[in-house]
PDB file of C-alpha atoms in Angstrom:
ATOM      1  CA  UNK T 970     -26.247  14.071   9.240  1.00  0.00           C
ATOM      2  CA  UNK T 971     -29.026  15.604  11.424  1.00  0.00           C
ATOM      3  CA  UNK T 972     -31.868  13.688  12.978  1.00  0.00           C
ATOM      4  CA  UNK T 973     -34.933  15.000  13.722  1.00  0.00           C
ATOM      5  CA  UNK T 974     -37.906  13.673  15.930  1.00  0.00           C
ATOM      6  CA  UNK T 975     -41.227  15.595  16.430  1.00  0.00           C
ATOM      7  CA  UNK T 976     -43.646  15.302  18.932  1.00  0.00           C
ATOM      8  CA  UNK T 977     -46.860  17.236  20.452  1.00  0.00           C
ATOM      9  CA  UNK T 978     -49.090  16.991  17.823  1.00  0.00           C
ATOM     10  CA  UNK T 979     -53.003  16.337  18.791  1.00  0.00           C
ATOM     11  CA  UNK T 980     -56.412  17.201  18.041  1.00  0.00           C
ATOM     12  CA  UNK T 981     -57.874  20.299  19.618  1.00  0.00           C
ATOM     13  CA  UNK T 982     -60.890  22.697  18.979  1.00  0.00           C
ATOM     14  CA  UNK T 983     -60.579  26.139  17.481  1.00  0.00           C
ATOM     15  CA  UNK T 984     -58.947  28.403  19.849  1.00  0.00           C
ATOM     16  CA  UNK T 985     -57.146  25.922  21.611  1.00  0.00           C
ATOM     17  CA  UNK T 986     -53.391  25.456  22.167  1.00  0.00           C
ATOM     18  CA  UNK T 987     -50.457  22.910  21.371  1.00  0.00           C
ATOM     19  CA  UNK T 988     -46.965  22.840  21.958  1.00  0.00           C
ATOM     20  CA  UNK T 989     -44.761  20.903  19.617  1.00  0.00           C
ATOM     21  CA  UNK T 990     -41.229  19.761  20.203  1.00  0.00           C
ATOM     22  CA  UNK T 991     -38.542  18.520  17.763  1.00  0.00           C
ATOM     23  CA  UNK T 992     -35.676  16.633  19.321  1.00  0.00           C
ATOM     24  CA  UNK T 993     -32.537  17.160  17.199  1.00  0.00           C
ATOM     25  CA  UNK T 994     -29.175  15.208  17.319  1.00  0.00           C
ATOM     26  CA  UNK T 995     -27.727  18.729  16.935  1.00  0.00           C
ATOM     27  CA  UNK T 996     -28.792  21.875  15.966  1.00  0.00           C
ATOM     28  CA  UNK T 997     -27.880  23.864  12.715  1.00  0.00           C
ATOM     29  CA  UNK T 998     -27.724  27.735  11.980  1.00  0.00           C
ATOM     30  CA  UNK T 999     -31.496  27.863  10.684  1.00  0.00           C
ATOM     31  CA  UNK T1000     -34.052  25.767  12.427  1.00  0.00           C
ATOM     32  CA  UNK T1001     -37.678  26.001  11.146  1.00  0.00           C
ATOM     33  CA  UNK T1002     -41.209  24.209  11.123  1.00  0.00           C
ATOM     34  CA  UNK T1003     -43.062  23.805   7.912  1.00  0.00           C
ATOM     35  CA  UNK T1004     -46.429  22.403   7.525  1.00  0.00           C
ATOM     36  CA  UNK T1005     -48.460  20.615   4.727  1.00  0.00           C
ATOM     37  CA  UNK T1006     -52.292  20.423   4.919  1.00  0.00           C
ATOM     38  CA  UNK T1007     -54.272  18.004   2.708  1.00  0.00           C
ATOM     39  CA  UNK T1008     -54.187  18.807  -0.949  1.00  0.00           C
ATOM     40  CA  UNK T1009     -52.023  21.664  -0.350  1.00  0.00           C
ATOM     41  CA  UNK T1010     -48.204  22.433  -1.025  1.00  0.00           C
ATOM     42  CA  UNK T1011     -45.834  22.446   2.101  1.00  0.00           C
ATOM     43  CA  UNK T1012     -45.908  25.838   3.572  1.00  0.00           C
ATOM     44  CA  UNK T1013     -43.049  27.692   5.689  1.00  0.00           C
ATOM     45  CA  UNK T1014     -44.464  28.400   9.405  1.00  0.00           C
ATOM     46  CA  UNK T1015     -41.435  29.990  11.353  1.00  0.00           C
ATOM     47  CA  UNK T1016     -37.740  29.850  11.486  1.00  0.00           C
ATOM     48  CA  UNK T1017     -35.165  30.828  14.142  1.00  0.00           C
ATOM     49  CA  UNK T1018     -31.530  31.176  13.772  1.00  0.00           C
ATOM     50  CA  UNK T1019     -28.621  30.445  16.280  1.00  0.00           C
ATOM     51  CA  UNK T1020     -28.714  34.169  17.086  1.00  0.00           C
ATOM     52  CA  UNK T1021     -32.405  33.812  17.881  1.00  0.00           C
ATOM     53  CA  UNK T1022     -33.693  35.925  15.020  1.00  0.00           C
ATOM     54  CA  UNK T1023     -37.255  34.381  14.157  1.00  0.00           C
ATOM     55  CA  UNK T1024     -39.334  35.240  11.243  1.00  0.00           C
ATOM     56  CA  UNK T1025     -43.221  34.069  10.781  1.00  0.00           C
ATOM     57  CA  UNK T1026     -45.405  33.305   7.859  1.00  0.00           C
ATOM     58  CA  UNK T1027     -48.037  35.946   7.814  1.00  0.00           C
ATOM     59  CA  UNK T1028     -50.770  33.351   8.599  1.00  0.00           C
ATOM     60  CA  UNK T1029     -49.114  32.509  11.957  1.00  0.00           C
ATOM     61  CA  UNK T1030     -47.992  35.851  12.980  1.00  0.00           C
ATOM     62  CA  UNK T1031     -49.222  36.624  16.460  1.00  0.00           C
ATOM     63  CA  UNK T1032     -50.370  33.102  17.133  1.00  0.00           C
ATOM     64  CA  UNK T1033     -47.407  30.993  16.796  1.00  0.00           C
ATOM     65  CA  UNK T1034     -43.895  31.041  18.582  1.00  0.00           C
ATOM     66  CA  UNK T1035     -40.717  29.446  17.659  1.00  0.00           C
ATOM     67  CA  UNK T1036     -38.119  28.764  20.254  1.00  0.00           C
ATOM     68  CA  UNK T1037     -34.914  26.791  20.879  1.00  0.00           C
ATOM     69  CA  UNK T1038     -33.235  25.126  24.007  1.00  0.00           C
ATOM     70  CA  UNK T1039     -29.539  25.152  22.781  1.00  0.00           C
ATOM     71  CA  UNK T1040     -28.649  23.134  25.663  1.00  0.00           C
ATOM     72  CA  UNK T1041     -30.813  20.310  25.342  1.00  0.00           C
ATOM     73  CA  UNK T1042     -30.970  20.728  21.346  1.00  0.00           C
ATOM     74  CA  UNK T1043     -34.883  20.829  21.298  1.00  0.00           C
ATOM     75  CA  UNK T1044     -36.839  23.065  18.980  1.00  0.00           C
ATOM     76  CA  UNK T1045     -40.533  24.355  20.005  1.00  0.00           C
ATOM     77  CA  UNK T1046     -43.314  25.664  18.251  1.00  0.00           C
ATOM     78  CA  UNK T1047     -46.113  27.047  20.745  1.00  0.00           C
ATOM     79  CA  UNK T1048     -49.517  27.274  18.610  1.00  0.00           C
ATOM     80  CA  UNK T1049     -52.143  29.532  20.394  1.00  0.00           C
ATOM     81  CA  UNK T1050     -55.612  30.534  18.871  1.00  0.00           C
ATOM     82  CA  UNK T1051     -55.539  27.594  16.875  1.00  0.00           C
ATOM     83  CA  UNK T1052     -58.002  27.675  13.575  1.00  0.00           C
ATOM     84  CA  UNK T1053     -59.174  24.968  11.456  1.00  0.00           C
ATOM     85  CA  UNK T1054     -56.887  26.129   8.781  1.00  0.00           C
ATOM     86  CA  UNK T1055     -54.056  25.252  10.890  1.00  0.00           C
ATOM     87  CA  UNK T1056     -55.013  21.591  10.349  1.00  0.00           C
ATOM     88  CA  UNK T1057     -51.804  19.879   8.765  1.00  0.00           C
ATOM     89  CA  UNK T1058     -48.781  17.858   9.457  1.00  0.00           C
ATOM     90  CA  UNK T1059     -46.027  19.859  11.056  1.00  0.00           C
ATOM     91  CA  UNK T1060     -42.368  19.150  10.272  1.00  0.00           C
ATOM     92  CA  UNK T1061     -39.147  20.214  11.944  1.00  0.00           C
ATOM     93  CA  UNK T1062     -36.435  21.071   9.453  1.00  0.00           C
ATOM     94  CA  UNK T1063     -32.582  21.972   9.735  1.00  0.00           C
ATOM     95  CA  UNK T1064     -30.828  23.958   7.103  1.00  0.00           C
ATOM     96  CA  UNK T1065     -27.404  23.578   6.267  1.00  0.00           C
ATOM     97  CA  UNK T1066     -26.562  27.075   5.286  1.00  0.00           C
ATOM     98  CA  UNK T1067     -25.536  29.992   7.106  1.00  0.00           C
ATOM     99  CA  UNK T1068     -28.415  31.995   6.201  1.00  0.00           C
ATOM    100  CA  UNK T1069     -32.336  31.692   6.678  1.00  0.00           C
ATOM    101  CA  UNK T1070     -35.676  31.986   5.439  1.00  0.00           C
ATOM    102  CA  UNK T1071     -38.579  29.624   4.707  1.00  0.00           C
ATOM    103  CA  UNK T1072     -37.588  28.370   1.107  1.00  0.00           C
ATOM    104  CA  UNK T1073     -37.993  24.652   1.706  1.00  0.00           C
ATOM    105  CA  UNK T1074     -35.112  24.219  -0.711  1.00  0.00           C
ATOM    106  CA  UNK T1075     -32.771  25.489   1.906  1.00  0.00           C
ATOM    107  CA  UNK T1076     -33.393  22.959   4.415  1.00  0.00           C
ATOM    108  CA  UNK T1077     -31.495  19.557   4.146  1.00  0.00           C
ATOM    109  CA  UNK T1078     -32.781  17.503   7.021  1.00  0.00           C
ATOM    110  CA  UNK T1079     -36.313  16.877   7.985  1.00  0.00           C
ATOM    111  CA  UNK T1080     -38.446  15.276  10.541  1.00  0.00           C
ATOM    112  CA  UNK T1081     -41.259  12.611   9.951  1.00  0.00           C
ATOM    113  CA  UNK T1082     -43.691  15.122  11.020  1.00  0.00           C
ATOM    114  CA  UNK T1083     -46.587  15.374  13.817  1.00  0.00           C
ATOM    115  CA  UNK T1084     -50.314  15.887  13.090  1.00  0.00           C
ATOM    116  CA  UNK T1085     -52.355  18.778  14.210  1.00  0.00           C
ATOM    117  CA  UNK T1086     -55.793  18.640  13.749  1.00  0.00           C
ATOM    118  CA  UNK T1087     -58.297  21.532  14.659  1.00  0.00           C
ATOM    119  CA  UNK T1088     -61.985  21.185  14.686  1.00  0.00           C
ATOM    120  CA  UNK T1089     -64.266  24.099  14.659  1.00  0.00           C
TER     121      UNK T1089
END
């Protein structure tokens, strides 16, 4: 089992920044952030492997950055140059396999989410 607790969400204006954190009881090989906007399906945002390989959705490349603190078991997502279309509930996820991509079916453990709201 892996427990995940997200924090750091909030309301910001377009162009602003937020830093999301996810405290994990332990890390798995693949850790990721997903989001779900109202009326839309869940979308993979970014993942990072234990070897620190990262990958991002095209919609956030160059604006978001994922990182992990292995000593403290904390996963981060830095959100810069936020847009109104980034408004969503953001979820931390841990995958139970030894490979990684942004397919949500690969992830066995999920946090409760933290809300990000971006106003224009």
